Amino acid sequence: MAEIRLYISTTEKRSEIALSLMSDAFEEEGYAIATMEVDEKNDIWEASVYMFKEDEAEIHDRFAALLAADFPDAAIEREVLPDIDWIAKSLEGLKPVRAGRFIVHGSHDRGTARPGEIAIEIEAGQAFGTGHHGTTAGCLEVIFSVMRSRRVKRVLDLGTGSGVLAIAARKLAPARVLATDIDPIATRVARENVRLNGIASGVTLETAPGFHSTAFRRHGPFDLIIANILARPLMRMAPQLAAQLAPGGDVILSGILASQRWKVLAAYNGAGLRHVHTIWRNGWVTIHLDNRR
């Protein structure tokens, strides 16, 4: 099935406005959005939304409507993308990513870990989370900081994707990790990555929509909850997520645009959590909270 990219050309500063608008309109429905630089000298950026051909007409109309006020003169352009595994393609030349003591790499960079580093191998697959995105790298930094400072026995990785964060937590300490995702493909990919990293026990993978699964009751409450998802779902689930946290526990949230930070903080403050620290990376933030008062 053909994939379509609809996009506008603008400046770097205004591409951030477009990204925020697209996030509000499309993120909950799972449509991929992105900004990218195409001409550094002339400050030309593109803001894009991706969809399958069958959804193009509807998304084109919605894209035009949300841009009308702030981008009245912008022309929506169209690109038909070839049927390529873009995640695999993008990983071919990527260098290892270092965050905290972690180094995330592909098979082509095995053996590049320095003394004292914790290597995590993630192969190209269908699930998000290679370590190269600012949200994943930010989560790795905070995981290292939290688990280095105190003993963590039970970890929840909510929306595990590739499983990289669950693997990081398990490699850092002998904690019991529950990793869940609403997508069975992501659960399968995460399970393959767990095996690839030589983890024989301690990580449980479950396909679980929301907090309705009995897995949360069986494995919780959790000393550390990691949720690298999207801002709106995170805000909506704040009370349920906070209820899964053990006394004295920590929460790491990401998948949040910098402009959405205060809304997310307000939702979790309302659920009884305290802001500890925020990491900023390429327009995205990772937020560390706890329930210690």
CSV table of C-alpha atoms in Angstrom, one decimal:
chain,number,residue,atom,x,y,z
A,1,MET,CA,0.0,0.0,0.0
A,2,ALA,CA,1.5,3.4,-1.1
A,3,GLU,CA,2.5,5.8,1.6
A,4,ILE,CA,2.0,9.5,1.0
A,5,ARG,CA,3.8,12.5,2.4
A,6,LEU,CA,2.0,15.8,2.5
A,7,TYR,CA,4.2,18.8,3.4
A,8,ILE,CA,4.8,22.5,3.3
A,9,SER,CA,8.0,24.5,3.0
A,10,THR,CA,8.7,27.1,5.6
A,11,THR,CA,11.5,28.4,7.9
A,12,GLU,CA,13.1,26.6,10.9
A,13,LYS,CA,11.3,28.8,13.4
A,14,ARG,CA,7.9,28.5,11.7
A,15,SER,CA,8.3,24.7,11.2
A,16,GLU,CA,8.1,24.5,15.0
A,17,ILE,CA,4.7,26.1,14.9
A,18,ALA,CA,3.6,23.7,12.2
A,19,LEU,CA,4.9,20.7,14.2
A,20,SER,CA,2.9,21.8,17.3
A,21,LEU,CA,-0.3,22.2,15.1
A,22,MET,CA,0.2,18.8,13.5
A,23,SER,CA,0.9,17.2,16.9
A,24,ASP,CA,-2.4,18.5,18.3
A,25,ALA,CA,-4.3,17.3,15.1
A,26,PHE,CA,-2.7,14.0,14.3
A,27,GLU,CA,-0.7,12.5,17.1
A,28,GLU,CA,-3.5,10.6,18.9
A,29,GLU,CA,-4.5,8.9,15.6
A,30,GLY,CA,-1.0,7.5,15.0
A,31,TYR,CA,-0.1,9.5,11.9
A,32,ALA,CA,3.7,10.2,11.7
A,33,ILE,CA,4.7,13.9,11.6
A,34,ALA,CA,8.1,15.4,11.1
A,35,THR,CA,10.1,18.5,10.3
A,36,MET,CA,13.4,18.5,8.4
A,37,GLU,CA,15.9,20.9,7.1
A,38,VAL,CA,16.3,20.9,3.3
A,39,ASP,CA,18.4,24.1,2.7
A,40,GLU,CA,20.5,25.4,5.6
A,41,LYS,CA,21.8,28.4,3.7
A,42,ASN,CA,18.3,29.7,2.8
A,43,ASP,CA,16.6,28.5,6.0
A,44,ILE,CA,14.2,26.2,4.2
A,45,TRP,CA,12.5,23.5,6.2
A,46,GLU,CA,9.7,21.1,5.5
A,47,ALA,CA,6.8,20.1,7.9
A,48,SER,CA,5.3,16.8,6.9
A,49,VAL,CA,2.5,14.4,7.8
A,50,TYR,CA,2.5,10.8,6.5
A,51,MET,CA,-0.4,8.6,5.7
A,52,PHE,CA,-1.5,5.7,3.5
A,53,LYS,CA,-3.1,6.6,0.1
A,54,GLU,CA,-6.6,5.6,1.3
A,55,ASP,CA,-6.5,8.4,4.0
A,56,GLU,CA,-5.0,11.1,1.8
A,57,ALA,CA,-8.1,13.0,0.9
A,58,GLU,CA,-9.3,13.3,4.5
A,59,ILE,CA,-5.8,14.2,5.9
A,60,HIS,CA,-5.2,16.8,3.1
A,61,ASP,CA,-8.4,18.6,4.0
A,62,ARG,CA,-7.6,18.5,7.7
A,63,PHE,CA,-4.0,19.6,7.1
A,64,ALA,CA,-5.2,22.6,5.0
A,65,ALA,CA,-7.7,23.6,7.7
A,66,LEU,CA,-5.2,23.5,10.5
A,67,LEU,CA,-2.6,25.6,8.5
A,68,ALA,CA,-5.1,28.2,7.3
A,69,ALA,CA,-4.7,30.7,10.1
A,70,ASP,CA,-0.9,30.6,10.6
A,71,PHE,CA,0.2,29.6,7.1
A,72,PRO,CA,-2.3,31.2,4.7
A,73,ASP,CA,0.0,31.2,1.7
A,74,ALA,CA,1.6,27.8,2.2
A,75,ALA,CA,1.1,25.4,-0.6
A,76,ILE,CA,0.6,21.8,0.4
A,77,GLU,CA,2.9,19.5,-1.7
A,78,ARG,CA,2.7,15.8,-2.2
A,79,GLU,CA,5.2,13.0,-2.4
A,80,VAL,CA,4.5,9.3,-3.0
A,81,LEU,CA,7.0,7.3,-1.0
A,82,PRO,CA,8.5,4.1,-2.4
A,83,ASP,CA,7.8,0.8,-0.5
A,84,ILE,CA,11.0,0.7,1.6
A,85,ASP,CA,11.6,-0.3,5.2
A,86,TRP,CA,12.6,3.3,6.2
A,87,ILE,CA,13.6,2.3,9.7
A,88,ALA,CA,16.0,-0.3,8.4
A,89,LYS,CA,17.3,2.1,5.7
A,90,SER,CA,17.8,4.9,8.2
A,91,LEU,CA,19.8,2.7,10.6
A,92,GLU,CA,22.3,1.6,8.0
A,93,GLY,CA,24.7,4.5,8.5
A,94,LEU,CA,23.7,5.6,12.0
A,95,LYS,CA,26.5,5.9,14.6
A,96,PRO,CA,26.1,4.6,18.1
A,97,VAL,CA,24.2,6.8,20.6
A,98,ARG,CA,25.6,7.4,24.1
A,99,ALA,CA,23.3,8.5,26.9
A,100,GLY,CA,24.3,8.1,30.6
A,101,ARG,CA,26.4,5.0,30.6
A,102,PHE,CA,24.4,3.4,27.8
A,103,ILE,CA,25.5,3.0,24.2
A,104,VAL,CA,22.8,2.0,21.8
A,105,HIS,CA,24.1,0.5,18.5
A,106,GLY,CA,23.3,-1.7,15.6
A,107,SER,CA,25.0,-5.0,14.7
A,108,HIS,CA,27.4,-3.1,12.4
A,109,ASP,CA,28.9,-1.3,15.5
A,110,ARG,CA,29.3,-4.3,17.9
A,111,GLY,CA,32.4,-4.0,19.9
A,112,THR,CA,32.5,-0.2,20.0
A,113,ALA,CA,31.5,0.1,23.7
A,114,ARG,CA,34.1,1.7,25.9
A,115,PRO,CA,35.1,0.3,29.3
A,116,GLY,CA,32.3,0.9,31.8
A,117,GLU,CA,29.6,1.5,29.1
A,118,ILE,CA,26.5,-0.7,28.9
A,119,ALA,CA,25.9,-1.8,25.4
A,120,ILE,CA,22.4,-2.2,24.0
A,121,GLU,CA,22.0,-3.7,20.5
A,122,ILE,CA,18.9,-2.7,18.6
A,123,GLU,CA,18.3,-3.9,15.1
A,124,ALA,CA,16.2,-2.2,12.4
A,125,GLY,CA,12.6,-3.3,13.0
A,126,GLN,CA,9.0,-2.2,12.9
A,127,ALA,CA,8.9,-0.6,16.4
A,128,PHE,CA,10.0,2.9,17.4
A,129,GLY,CA,13.0,3.4,19.6
A,130,THR,CA,16.6,3.2,18.3
A,131,GLY,CA,18.1,5.6,20.8
A,132,HIS,CA,18.7,8.2,18.1
A,133,HIS,CA,15.5,10.2,18.8
A,134,GLY,CA,15.8,12.9,21.5
A,135,THR,CA,13.0,11.3,23.6
A,136,THR,CA,14.6,7.9,23.8
A,137,ALA,CA,18.0,9.3,24.6
A,138,GLY,CA,16.5,11.5,27.2
A,139,CYS,CA,14.8,8.5,28.9
A,140,LEU,CA,18.1,6.6,28.9
A,141,GLU,CA,19.8,9.5,30.7
A,142,VAL,CA,17.1,9.7,33.4
A,143,ILE,CA,16.9,5.9,33.8
A,144,PHE,CA,20.7,5.9,34.5
A,145,SER,CA,20.4,8.8,37.0
A,146,VAL,CA,17.4,7.2,38.9
A,147,MET,CA,18.7,3.7,39.0
A,148,ARG,CA,22.2,4.8,40.0
A,149,SER,CA,20.9,6.8,42.9
A,150,ARG,CA,18.6,4.2,44.6
A,151,ARG,CA,17.5,0.6,44.5
A,152,VAL,CA,14.7,-0.2,42.1
A,153,LYS,CA,13.0,-3.6,42.3
A,154,ARG,CA,10.1,-3.2,39.9
A,155,VAL,CA,10.1,-1.3,36.6
A,156,LEU,CA,7.2,-0.6,34.1
A,157,ASP,CA,8.1,0.4,30.5
A,158,LEU,CA,4.8,1.6,29.2
A,159,GLY,CA,4.7,1.7,25.4
A,160,THR,CA,7.9,-0.2,25.0
A,161,GLY,CA,8.3,0.0,21.2
A,162,SER,CA,11.7,-1.6,20.4
A,163,GLY,CA,12.2,-2.5,24.1
A,164,VAL,CA,15.3,-0.4,24.4
A,165,LEU,CA,14.3,1.2,27.7
A,166,ALA,CA,13.3,-2.1,29.3
A,167,ILE,CA,16.6,-3.6,28.2
A,168,ALA,CA,18.5,-0.6,29.6
A,169,ALA,CA,16.8,-0.9,33.0
A,170,ARG,CA,17.4,-4.6,33.2
A,171,LYS,CA,21.0,-4.4,32.2
A,172,LEU,CA,21.6,-1.6,34.8
A,173,ALA,CA,20.2,-3.5,37.8
A,174,PRO,CA,18.6,-6.8,38.7
A,175,ALA,CA,15.1,-5.3,38.6
A,176,ARG,CA,12.0,-7.1,37.4
A,177,VAL,CA,10.7,-5.3,34.3
A,178,LEU,CA,7.2,-5.3,32.8
A,179,ALA,CA,7.3,-3.9,29.2
A,180,THR,CA,3.9,-3.4,27.5
A,181,ASP,CA,2.7,-2.0,24.2
A,182,ILE,CA,-0.7,-1.7,22.6
A,183,ASP,CA,0.8,-3.0,19.3
A,184,PRO,CA,1.5,-6.8,19.1
A,185,ILE,CA,4.2,-6.1,16.4
A,186,ALA,CA,6.0,-3.9,18.9
A,187,THR,CA,5.8,-6.5,21.6
A,188,ARG,CA,7.2,-9.1,19.2
A,189,VAL,CA,10.1,-6.8,18.1
A,190,ALA,CA,10.9,-6.0,21.7
A,191,ARG,CA,10.9,-9.7,22.6
A,192,GLU,CA,13.4,-10.3,19.8
A,193,ASN,CA,15.6,-7.4,21.0
A,194,VAL,CA,15.5,-8.7,24.6
A,195,ARG,CA,16.9,-12.0,23.4
A,196,LEU,CA,19.4,-10.3,21.1
A,197,ASN,CA,20.8,-8.6,24.2
A,198,GLY,CA,21.3,-11.8,26.1
A,199,ILE,CA,18.6,-11.2,28.7
A,200,ALA,CA,17.3,-14.6,29.7
A,201,SER,CA,15.0,-13.5,32.6
A,202,GLY,CA,13.6,-10.5,34.4
A,203,VAL,CA,11.8,-8.9,31.5
A,204,THR,CA,8.1,-9.7,30.8
A,205,LEU,CA,6.6,-8.6,27.6
A,206,GLU,CA,2.8,-8.0,27.3
A,207,THR,CA,0.5,-6.6,24.7
A,208,ALA,CA,-1.8,-4.4,26.8
A,209,PRO,CA,-4.1,-1.5,25.8
A,210,GLY,CA,-4.2,1.1,28.6
A,211,PHE,CA,-4.1,-0.1,32.2
A,212,HIS,CA,-6.9,-2.7,31.8
A,213,SER,CA,-4.6,-5.7,31.6
A,214,THR,CA,-4.2,-7.9,34.7
A,215,ALA,CA,-0.4,-7.7,34.1
A,216,PHE,CA,-0.2,-4.4,36.0
A,217,ARG,CA,-1.8,-5.9,39.1
A,218,ARG,CA,0.4,-9.0,38.8
A,219,HIS,CA,3.7,-7.1,38.5
A,220,GLY,CA,3.1,-3.8,40.3
A,221,PRO,CA,3.2,-1.5,42.1
A,222,PHE,CA,6.3,-0.2,40.4
A,223,ASP,CA,9.3,1.7,41.8
A,224,LEU,CA,10.0,3.2,38.4
A,225,ILE,CA,7.5,3.8,35.5
A,226,ILE,CA,8.9,4.9,32.1
A,227,ALA,CA,6.4,6.1,29.5
A,228,ASN,CA,7.8,7.4,26.2
A,229,ILE,CA,4.5,7.8,24.3
A,230,LEU,CA,2.9,11.1,23.3
A,231,ALA,CA,1.7,14.1,25.3
A,232,ARG,CA,-2.0,13.8,25.1
A,233,PRO,CA,-2.2,10.1,26.0
A,234,LEU,CA,0.2,10.8,28.9
A,235,MET,CA,-2.1,13.6,30.2
A,236,ARG,CA,-5.2,11.4,29.9
A,237,MET,CA,-3.7,8.5,31.8
A,238,ALA,CA,-2.0,10.5,34.6
A,239,PRO,CA,-4.3,9.3,37.4
A,240,GLN,CA,-4.1,5.7,36.4
A,241,LEU,CA,-0.3,5.8,35.9
A,242,ALA,CA,0.2,7.5,39.3
A,243,ALA,CA,-1.9,4.8,40.9
A,244,GLN,CA,0.6,2.1,39.7
A,245,LEU,CA,3.5,3.8,41.4
A,246,ALA,CA,4.9,2.5,44.6
A,247,PRO,CA,5.5,4.9,47.5
A,248,GLY,CA,8.7,6.8,47.0
A,249,GLY,CA,8.6,5.9,43.3
A,250,ASP,CA,9.9,7.7,40.2
A,251,VAL,CA,8.2,8.4,36.8
A,252,ILE,CA,10.0,9.2,33.5
A,253,LEU,CA,7.8,10.7,30.8
A,254,SER,CA,8.7,11.5,27.2
A,255,GLY,CA,7.4,11.8,23.7
A,256,ILE,CA,6.6,15.4,24.7
A,257,LEU,CA,7.2,18.5,22.6
A,258,ALA,CA,8.7,21.4,24.5
A,259,SER,CA,5.6,23.4,24.0
A,260,GLN,CA,3.5,20.7,25.7
A,261,ARG,CA,5.6,20.5,28.8
A,262,TRP,CA,3.5,22.6,31.1
A,263,LYS,CA,0.3,20.8,30.2
A,264,VAL,CA,1.8,17.5,31.0
A,265,LEU,CA,3.3,18.8,34.3
A,266,ALA,CA,-0.1,20.2,35.3
A,267,ALA,CA,-1.8,16.8,34.7
A,268,TYR,CA,0.8,14.9,36.8
A,269,ASN,CA,0.9,17.5,39.5
A,270,GLY,CA,-2.8,17.1,39.8
A,271,ALA,CA,-2.3,13.3,40.1
A,272,GLY,CA,0.0,13.9,43.1
A,273,LEU,CA,3.5,13.8,41.5
A,274,ARG,CA,6.3,16.3,42.0
A,275,HIS,CA,8.5,17.6,39.2
A,276,VAL,CA,12.2,16.7,39.7
A,277,HIS,CA,14.0,17.5,36.5
A,278,THR,CA,13.5,18.1,32.7
A,279,ILE,CA,15.9,17.2,29.9
A,280,TRP,CA,15.6,19.2,26.7
A,281,ARG,CA,16.7,17.6,23.3
A,282,ASN,CA,16.0,18.9,19.8
A,283,GLY,CA,12.6,20.4,20.6
A,284,TRP,CA,11.5,17.4,22.8
A,285,VAL,CA,11.5,17.0,26.6
A,286,THR,CA,11.9,14.2,29.0
A,287,ILE,CA,10.3,14.8,32.4
A,288,HIS,CA,11.3,13.2,35.7
A,289,LEU,CA,8.8,13.2,38.5
A,290,ASP,CA,8.3,11.4,41.8
A,291,ASN,CA,5.7,10.9,44.6
A,292,ARG,CA,8.1,11.8,47.4
A,293,ARG,CA,7.0,14.9,49.3
